[in-house]
């Protein structure tokens, strides 16, 4: 007996979702793999690029430096983030809302702006460095490996802080009290009881910061100087030899993806081996401390968040400084903003238009995909959910190279158009919306929608009239966070842009590289202002949940 397959609205949505991801994700990435296996001279199948990666010293250094940047940024972010989370969840710290606000400011500012701000302070002509030199104190400029790791640590620690704060606040206090009653000293109790209980949160934030660190292009490019990593090396090969050596750039991109996947699977293996459960019967209480200990804890917490938010404040401050070429002069002026309005206003409009177009598509498709993942569990939706993890771990520079490699020729010749940037942003940020909607649906039972269908509503109408209004805050929060990340997208846009499609992050990057620091500061301030407004709206719509910002 043959079983009939019934097609309904959600079957069409599932088919369309698979089609979108196959065309905009799997197909472009397959071009990277194919190009990496082709000899540029003969056009035949070859492993010559992979042999070069593991035998040529430049590429060996890039792999080693990528590991150093990834693990260094991850370690620094974990140290700062876990410390701040522990201090603020276990002790009474005055101005906790201020600390959270400063952490969010550090979180939402683009990492390449942080790198630029630290150059303004501690670069070769940095303000602080020159000031210290005038009184006889000489310090080296911030360029190189140490500068990259410093920027990553201060940029990414808010992710760790927000994730582990929630976990620390949910531990059953009885477990720690039992260890204390057995005579376990505080530091041993911290490492043998508390940290194992929040291992999922720590490992998840470690994975996130590692992937963000190795995927970041702007920071090592601006502040790294000769500290080459895989992302910068792939871009250099691609931009310097367009059409000449795409194979090596593709091979480096494949290695970058493999590194990310190894860490993802490593984190999951670690969690399977070491998961401890706790109930929420007795949540921890914040201790009141006085004297030197209280002063030290306040100083520690505020130092961490102030250092993290410092680049944003420096950028805003220096956008109002008078400039003469690349040098800042004494006195305040609006000349940088006048120059931006007069000469470089196109990037602002391009950023707004491209981000808005991408987010409009993300909201519609992300909502529908989030629904079928949450409410239509099957092998196909499970595989679709797993495939949505891929944009998280694929660095932007790799996605940009994949798009320009695949969409450079008919039937989809999109190179040089604004549409290719919109599509790249769309597929990279689609998981934000889909997962935000899926999370919102977990809090809304299907009973009301089922009741509407039983009363005669079509499934589509029941979804629009009943379910969408209930999850609207989740949809809008996901849309705004997609908009924020879309506006700050640098890596893929840097590969895909041409003169008429340049965006603000790309223009800021080029201004920094050309020494136009005043223009870079003014554009960065405008970008930060737009970002903060969108983040505040997302924060408000999500019910003031910090997790909505991750």
PDB file of N, CA and C in Angstrom, residues 400-477:
ATOM      1  N   UNK A 400      32.628  35.773   2.233  1.00  0.00           N
ATOM      2  CA  UNK A 400      32.802  36.733   1.151  1.00  0.00           C
ATOM      3  C   UNK A 400      33.517  36.118  -0.036  1.00  0.00           C
ATOM      4  N   UNK A 401      34.593  35.379   0.217  1.00  0.00           N
ATOM      5  CA  UNK A 401      35.331  34.730  -0.876  1.00  0.00           C
ATOM      6  C   UNK A 401      34.450  33.680  -1.559  1.00  0.00           C
ATOM      7  N   UNK A 402      33.670  32.940  -0.762  1.00  0.00           N
ATOM      8  CA  UNK A 402      32.782  31.926  -1.341  1.00  0.00           C
ATOM      9  C   UNK A 402      31.743  32.574  -2.263  1.00  0.00           C
ATOM     10  N   UNK A 403      31.180  33.692  -1.830  1.00  0.00           N
ATOM     11  CA  UNK A 403      30.164  34.368  -2.646  1.00  0.00           C
ATOM     12  C   UNK A 403      30.756  34.894  -3.946  1.00  0.00           C
ATOM     13  N   UNK A 404      31.921  35.519  -3.864  1.00  0.00           N
ATOM     14  CA  UNK A 404      32.477  36.125  -5.073  1.00  0.00           C
ATOM     15  C   UNK A 404      33.001  35.045  -6.016  1.00  0.00           C
ATOM     16  N   UNK A 405      33.378  33.893  -5.476  1.00  0.00           N
ATOM     17  CA  UNK A 405      33.813  32.784  -6.330  1.00  0.00           C
ATOM     18  C   UNK A 405      32.631  32.149  -7.048  1.00  0.00           C
ATOM     19  N   UNK A 406      31.517  31.978  -6.334  1.00  0.00           N
ATOM     20  CA  UNK A 406      30.355  31.301  -6.909  1.00  0.00           C
ATOM     21  C   UNK A 406      29.493  32.208  -7.782  1.00  0.00           C
ATOM     22  N   UNK A 407      29.341  33.472  -7.364  1.00  0.00           N
ATOM     23  CA  UNK A 407      28.407  34.363  -8.062  1.00  0.00           C
ATOM     24  C   UNK A 407      29.116  35.371  -8.972  1.00  0.00           C
ATOM     25  N   UNK A 408      30.240  34.959  -9.515  1.00  0.00           N
ATOM     26  CA  UNK A 408      30.994  35.847 -10.409  1.00  0.00           C
ATOM     27  C   UNK A 408      30.622  35.645 -11.873  1.00  0.00           C
ATOM     28  N   UNK A 409      29.962  34.524 -12.191  1.00  0.00           N
ATOM     29  CA  UNK A 409      29.637  34.191 -13.579  1.00  0.00           C
ATOM     30  C   UNK A 409      28.157  33.853 -13.686  1.00  0.00           C
ATOM     31  N   UNK A 410      27.604  33.923 -14.931  1.00  0.00           N
ATOM     32  CA  UNK A 410      26.212  33.505 -15.129  1.00  0.00           C
ATOM     33  C   UNK A 410      26.032  32.048 -14.682  1.00  0.00           C
ATOM     34  N   UNK A 411      24.860  31.609 -14.234  1.00  0.00           N
ATOM     35  CA  UNK A 411      23.579  32.327 -14.346  1.00  0.00           C
ATOM     36  C   UNK A 411      23.338  33.354 -13.234  1.00  0.00           C
ATOM     37  N   UNK A 412      24.142  33.348 -12.198  1.00  0.00           N
ATOM     38  CA  UNK A 412      23.945  34.322 -11.125  1.00  0.00           C
ATOM     39  C   UNK A 412      25.190  35.193 -11.005  1.00  0.00           C
ATOM     40  N   UNK A 413      25.374  36.108 -11.936  1.00  0.00           N
ATOM     41  CA  UNK A 413      26.522  37.013 -11.909  1.00  0.00           C
ATOM     42  C   UNK A 413      26.160  38.244 -11.083  1.00  0.00           C
ATOM     43  N   UNK A 414      26.496  38.200  -9.805  1.00  0.00           N
ATOM     44  CA  UNK A 414      26.090  39.264  -8.884  1.00  0.00           C
ATOM     45  C   UNK A 414      27.260  40.128  -8.427  1.00  0.00           C
ATOM     46  N   UNK A 415      28.479  39.770  -8.819  1.00  0.00           N
ATOM     47  CA  UNK A 415      29.649  40.511  -8.360  1.00  0.00           C
ATOM     48  C   UNK A 415      29.556  41.990  -8.750  1.00  0.00           C
ATOM     49  N   UNK A 416      29.828  42.869  -7.768  1.00  0.00           N
ATOM     50  CA  UNK A 416      29.793  44.307  -8.021  1.00  0.00           C
ATOM     51  C   UNK A 416      28.437  44.932  -7.760  1.00  0.00           C
ATOM     52  N   UNK A 417      27.457  44.136  -7.392  1.00  0.00           N
ATOM     53  CA  UNK A 417      26.132  44.688  -7.095  1.00  0.00           C
ATOM     54  C   UNK A 417      25.918  44.776  -5.585  1.00  0.00           C
ATOM     55  N   UNK A 418      24.941  45.610  -5.215  1.00  0.00           N
ATOM     56  CA  UNK A 418      24.597  45.676  -3.800  1.00  0.00           C
ATOM     57  C   UNK A 418      23.893  44.417  -3.338  1.00  0.00           C
ATOM     58  N   UNK A 419      23.237  43.709  -4.291  1.00  0.00           N
ATOM     59  CA  UNK A 419      22.479  42.509  -3.927  1.00  0.00           C
ATOM     60  C   UNK A 419      23.369  41.427  -3.332  1.00  0.00           C
ATOM     61  N   UNK A 420      24.608  41.310  -3.833  1.00  0.00           N
ATOM     62  CA  UNK A 420      25.481  40.249  -3.316  1.00  0.00           C
ATOM     63  C   UNK A 420      25.849  40.518  -1.852  1.00  0.00           C
ATOM     64  N   UNK A 421      25.978  41.803  -1.479  1.00  0.00           N
ATOM     65  CA  UNK A 421      26.244  42.141  -0.075  1.00  0.00           C
ATOM     66  C   UNK A 421      25.008  41.847   0.776  1.00  0.00           C
ATOM     67  N   UNK A 422      23.831  42.188   0.249  1.00  0.00           N
ATOM     68  CA  UNK A 422      22.585  41.921   0.974  1.00  0.00           C
ATOM     69  C   UNK A 422      22.421  40.420   1.229  1.00  0.00           C
ATOM     70  N   UNK A 423      22.685  39.608   0.192  1.00  0.00           N
ATOM     71  CA  UNK A 423      22.524  38.155   0.337  1.00  0.00           C
ATOM     72  C   UNK A 423      23.544  37.572   1.316  1.00  0.00           C
ATOM     73  N   UNK A 424      24.772  38.090   1.279  1.00  0.00           N
ATOM     74  CA  UNK A 424      25.794  37.601   2.214  1.00  0.00           C
ATOM     75  C   UNK A 424      25.395  37.933   3.652  1.00  0.00           C
ATOM     76  N   UNK A 425      24.929  39.165   3.876  1.00  0.00           N
ATOM     77  CA  UNK A 425      24.472  39.541   5.220  1.00  0.00           C
ATOM     78  C   UNK A 425      23.281  38.685   5.624  1.00  0.00           C
ATOM     79  N   UNK A 426      22.378  38.468   4.672  1.00  0.00           N
ATOM     80  CA  UNK A 426      21.154  37.698   4.950  1.00  0.00           C
ATOM     81  C   UNK A 426      21.485  36.297   5.455  1.00  0.00           C
ATOM     82  N   UNK A 427      22.325  35.576   4.726  1.00  0.00           N
ATOM     83  CA  UNK A 427      22.581  34.184   5.101  1.00  0.00           C
ATOM     84  C   UNK A 427      23.434  34.099   6.367  1.00  0.00           C
ATOM     85  N   UNK A 428      24.277  35.095   6.614  1.00  0.00           N
ATOM     86  CA  UNK A 428      25.094  35.082   7.828  1.00  0.00           C
ATOM     87  C   UNK A 428      24.262  35.372   9.074  1.00  0.00           C
ATOM     88  N   UNK A 429      23.232  36.218   8.953  1.00  0.00           N
ATOM     89  CA  UNK A 429      22.457  36.636  10.128  1.00  0.00           C
ATOM     90  C   UNK A 429      21.121  35.935  10.258  1.00  0.00           C
ATOM     91  N   UNK A 430      20.758  35.091   9.270  1.00  0.00           N
ATOM     92  CA  UNK A 430      19.487  34.370   9.336  1.00  0.00           C
ATOM     93  C   UNK A 430      19.348  33.549  10.630  1.00  0.00           C
ATOM     94  N   UNK A 431      20.394  32.860  11.094  1.00  0.00           N
ATOM     95  CA  UNK A 431      20.231  32.071  12.323  1.00  0.00           C
ATOM     96  C   UNK A 431      19.828  32.908  13.539  1.00  0.00           C
ATOM     97  N   UNK A 432      20.219  34.186  13.594  1.00  0.00           N
ATOM     98  CA  UNK A 432      19.847  35.026  14.747  1.00  0.00           C
ATOM     99  C   UNK A 432      18.328  35.068  14.873  1.00  0.00           C
ATOM    100  N   UNK A 433      17.644  35.335  13.768  1.00  0.00           N
ATOM    101  CA  UNK A 433      16.189  35.461  13.793  1.00  0.00           C
ATOM    102  C   UNK A 433      15.532  34.111  14.011  1.00  0.00           C
ATOM    103  N   UNK A 434      15.995  33.081  13.295  1.00  0.00           N
ATOM    104  CA  UNK A 434      15.372  31.754  13.399  1.00  0.00           C
ATOM    105  C   UNK A 434      15.458  31.227  14.826  1.00  0.00           C
ATOM    106  N   UNK A 435      16.617  31.366  15.444  1.00  0.00           N
ATOM    107  CA  UNK A 435      16.781  30.845  16.805  1.00  0.00           C
ATOM    108  C   UNK A 435      16.046  31.710  17.832  1.00  0.00           C
ATOM    109  N   UNK A 436      15.967  33.025  17.583  1.00  0.00           N
ATOM    110  CA  UNK A 436      15.213  33.891  18.492  1.00  0.00           C
ATOM    111  C   UNK A 436      13.736  33.523  18.475  1.00  0.00           C
ATOM    112  N   UNK A 437      13.188  33.257  17.293  1.00  0.00           N
ATOM    113  CA  UNK A 437      11.781  32.863  17.174  1.00  0.00           C
ATOM    114  C   UNK A 437      11.565  31.482  17.790  1.00  0.00           C
ATOM    115  N   UNK A 438      12.483  30.547  17.528  1.00  0.00           N
ATOM    116  CA  UNK A 438      12.344  29.201  18.100  1.00  0.00           C
ATOM    117  C   UNK A 438      12.355  29.269  19.629  1.00  0.00           C
ATOM    118  N   UNK A 439      13.210  30.132  20.194  1.00  0.00           N
ATOM    119  CA  UNK A 439      13.247  30.286  21.652  1.00  0.00           C
ATOM    120  C   UNK A 439      11.946  30.899  22.169  1.00  0.00           C
ATOM    121  N   UNK A 440      11.413  31.886  21.447  1.00  0.00           N
ATOM    122  CA  UNK A 440      10.158  32.517  21.875  1.00  0.00           C
ATOM    123  C   UNK A 440       9.001  31.521  21.821  1.00  0.00           C
ATOM    124  N   UNK A 441       9.012  30.620  20.834  1.00  0.00           N
ATOM    125  CA  UNK A 441       7.926  29.646  20.699  1.00  0.00           C
ATOM    126  C   UNK A 441       7.931  28.615  21.821  1.00  0.00           C
ATOM    127  N   UNK A 442       9.105  28.393  22.432  1.00  0.00           N
ATOM    128  CA  UNK A 442       9.161  27.446  23.548  1.00  0.00           C
ATOM    129  C   UNK A 442       8.351  27.924  24.743  1.00  0.00           C
ATOM    130  N   UNK A 443       8.121  29.241  24.822  1.00  0.00           N
ATOM    131  CA  UNK A 443       7.356  29.795  25.935  1.00  0.00           C
ATOM    132  C   UNK A 443       5.872  29.922  25.594  1.00  0.00           C
ATOM    133  N   UNK A 444       5.495  29.563  24.377  1.00  0.00           N
ATOM    134  CA  UNK A 444       4.091  29.684  23.947  1.00  0.00           C
ATOM    135  C   UNK A 444       3.613  28.306  23.515  1.00  0.00           C
ATOM    136  N   UNK A 445       2.654  27.750  24.226  1.00  0.00           N
ATOM    137  CA  UNK A 445       2.132  26.433  23.882  1.00  0.00           C
ATOM    138  C   UNK A 445       1.361  26.476  22.572  1.00  0.00           C
ATOM    139  N   UNK A 446       1.209  25.306  21.920  1.00  0.00           N
ATOM    140  CA  UNK A 446       0.491  25.268  20.626  1.00  0.00           C
ATOM    141  C   UNK A 446      -1.026  25.204  20.790  1.00  0.00           C
ATOM    142  N   UNK A 447      -1.536  25.196  22.038  1.00  0.00           N
ATOM    143  CA  UNK A 447      -2.973  24.966  22.246  1.00  0.00           C
ATOM    144  C   UNK A 447      -3.835  26.022  21.569  1.00  0.00           C
ATOM    145  N   UNK A 448      -3.466  27.300  21.715  1.00  0.00           N
ATOM    146  CA  UNK A 448      -4.296  28.363  21.140  1.00  0.00           C
ATOM    147  C   UNK A 448      -4.347  28.258  19.616  1.00  0.00           C
ATOM    148  N   UNK A 449      -3.208  27.956  19.018  1.00  0.00           N
ATOM    149  CA  UNK A 449      -3.175  27.815  17.555  1.00  0.00           C
ATOM    150  C   UNK A 449      -3.989  26.596  17.118  1.00  0.00           C
ATOM    151  N   UNK A 450      -3.876  25.505  17.862  1.00  0.00           N
ATOM    152  CA  UNK A 450      -4.662  24.312  17.546  1.00  0.00           C
ATOM    153  C   UNK A 450      -6.160  24.598  17.670  1.00  0.00           C
ATOM    154  N   UNK A 451      -6.522  25.378  18.673  1.00  0.00           N
ATOM    155  CA  UNK A 451      -7.932  25.728  18.859  1.00  0.00           C
ATOM    156  C   UNK A 451      -8.437  26.555  17.683  1.00  0.00           C
ATOM    157  N   UNK A 452      -7.598  27.494  17.215  1.00  0.00           N
ATOM    158  CA  UNK A 452      -8.003  28.321  16.074  1.00  0.00           C
ATOM    159  C   UNK A 452      -8.210  27.472  14.821  1.00  0.00           C
ATOM    160  N   UNK A 453      -7.322  26.489  14.613  1.00  0.00           N
ATOM    161  CA  UNK A 453      -7.465  25.593  13.448  1.00  0.00           C
ATOM    162  C   UNK A 453      -8.732  24.751  13.575  1.00  0.00           C
ATOM    163  N   UNK A 454      -9.006  24.274  14.796  1.00  0.00           N
ATOM    164  CA  UNK A 454     -10.216  23.448  14.989  1.00  0.00           C
ATOM    165  C   UNK A 454     -11.487  24.256  14.780  1.00  0.00           C
ATOM    166  N   UNK A 455     -11.401  25.584  14.931  1.00  0.00           N
ATOM    167  CA  UNK A 455     -12.559  26.451  14.703  1.00  0.00           C
ATOM    168  C   UNK A 455     -12.690  26.880  13.243  1.00  0.00           C
ATOM    169  N   UNK A 456     -11.811  26.384  12.392  1.00  0.00           N
ATOM    170  CA  UNK A 456     -11.960  26.637  10.968  1.00  0.00           C
ATOM    171  C   UNK A 456     -10.906  27.531  10.343  1.00  0.00           C
ATOM    172  N   UNK A 457      -9.943  28.046  11.144  1.00  0.00           N
ATOM    173  CA  UNK A 457      -8.873  28.861  10.570  1.00  0.00           C
ATOM    174  C   UNK A 457      -7.939  27.967   9.747  1.00  0.00           C
ATOM    175  N   UNK A 458      -7.484  28.484   8.618  1.00  0.00           N
ATOM    176  CA  UNK A 458      -6.438  27.793   7.870  1.00  0.00           C
ATOM    177  C   UNK A 458      -5.133  27.878   8.676  1.00  0.00           C
ATOM    178  N   UNK A 459      -4.202  26.908   8.513  1.00  0.00           N
ATOM    179  CA  UNK A 459      -2.956  26.942   9.302  1.00  0.00           C
ATOM    180  C   UNK A 459      -2.199  28.264   9.171  1.00  0.00           C
ATOM    181  N   UNK A 460      -2.143  28.813   7.969  1.00  0.00           N
ATOM    182  CA  UNK A 460      -1.442  30.080   7.774  1.00  0.00           C
ATOM    183  C   UNK A 460      -2.111  31.230   8.505  1.00  0.00           C
ATOM    184  N   UNK A 461      -3.436  31.267   8.437  1.00  0.00           N
ATOM    185  CA  UNK A 461      -4.171  32.334   9.102  1.00  0.00           C
ATOM    186  C   UNK A 461      -4.060  32.202  10.619  1.00  0.00           C
ATOM    187  N   UNK A 462      -4.117  30.954  11.120  1.00  0.00           N
ATOM    188  CA  UNK A 462      -3.963  30.737  12.565  1.00  0.00           C
ATOM    189  C   UNK A 462      -2.583  31.187  13.037  1.00  0.00           C
ATOM    190  N   UNK A 463      -1.570  30.926  12.215  1.00  0.00           N
ATOM    191  CA  UNK A 463      -0.210  31.350  12.560  1.00  0.00           C
ATOM    192  C   UNK A 463      -0.119  32.879  12.634  1.00  0.00           C
ATOM    193  N   UNK A 464      -0.688  33.562  11.611  1.00  0.00           N
ATOM    194  CA  UNK A 464      -0.595  35.031  11.573  1.00  0.00           C
ATOM    195  C   UNK A 464      -1.442  35.695  12.651  1.00  0.00           C
ATOM    196  N   UNK A 465      -2.641  35.166  12.896  1.00  0.00           N
ATOM    197  CA  UNK A 465      -3.577  35.821  13.802  1.00  0.00           C
ATOM    198  C   UNK A 465      -3.349  35.465  15.275  1.00  0.00           C
ATOM    199  N   UNK A 466      -2.789  34.273  15.540  1.00  0.00           N
ATOM    200  CA  UNK A 466      -2.671  33.803  16.929  1.00  0.00           C
ATOM    201  C   UNK A 466      -1.212  33.756  17.392  1.00  0.00           C
ATOM    202  N   UNK A 467      -0.371  33.039  16.638  1.00  0.00           N
ATOM    203  CA  UNK A 467       0.996  32.798  17.104  1.00  0.00           C
ATOM    204  C   UNK A 467       1.885  34.032  16.964  1.00  0.00           C
ATOM    205  N   UNK A 468       1.844  34.681  15.808  1.00  0.00           N
ATOM    206  CA  UNK A 468       2.736  35.827  15.580  1.00  0.00           C
ATOM    207  C   UNK A 468       2.558  36.927  16.632  1.00  0.00           C
ATOM    208  N   UNK A 469       1.312  37.331  16.974  1.00  0.00           N
ATOM    209  CA  UNK A 469       1.185  38.361  18.024  1.00  0.00           C
ATOM    210  C   UNK A 469       1.796  37.931  19.363  1.00  0.00           C
ATOM    211  N   UNK A 470       1.741  36.614  19.666  1.00  0.00           N
ATOM    212  CA  UNK A 470       2.269  36.145  20.943  1.00  0.00           C
ATOM    213  C   UNK A 470       3.801  36.179  20.986  1.00  0.00           C
ATOM    214  N   UNK A 471       4.446  35.970  19.840  1.00  0.00           N
ATOM    215  CA  UNK A 471       5.919  35.938  19.814  1.00  0.00           C
ATOM    216  C   UNK A 471       6.502  37.195  19.179  1.00  0.00           C
ATOM    217  N   UNK A 472       5.681  38.228  19.016  1.00  0.00           N
ATOM    218  CA  UNK A 472       6.147  39.443  18.341  1.00  0.00           C
ATOM    219  C   UNK A 472       7.380  40.070  19.011  1.00  0.00           C
ATOM    220  N   UNK A 473       7.438  40.140  20.366  1.00  0.00           N
ATOM    221  CA  UNK A 473       8.666  40.697  20.972  1.00  0.00           C
ATOM    222  C   UNK A 473       9.915  39.919  20.591  1.00  0.00           C
ATOM    223  N   UNK A 474       9.809  38.568  20.540  1.00  0.00           N
ATOM    224  CA  UNK A 474      10.962  37.760  20.147  1.00  0.00           C
ATOM    225  C   UNK A 474      11.359  38.007  18.705  1.00  0.00           C
ATOM    226  N   UNK A 475      10.352  38.174  17.833  1.00  0.00           N
ATOM    227  CA  UNK A 475      10.641  38.451  16.422  1.00  0.00           C
ATOM    228  C   UNK A 475      11.363  39.789  16.272  1.00  0.00           C
ATOM    229  N   UNK A 476      10.849  40.817  16.955  1.00  0.00           N
ATOM    230  CA  UNK A 476      11.451  42.151  16.843  1.00  0.00           C
ATOM    231  C   UNK A 476      12.841  42.194  17.465  1.00  0.00           C
ATOM    232  N   UNK A 477      13.019  41.482  18.597  1.00  0.00           N
ATOM    233  CA  UNK A 477      14.348  41.466  19.231  1.00  0.00           C
ATOM    234  C   UNK A 477      15.366  40.802  18.303  1.00  0.00           C
TER     235      UNK A 477
END
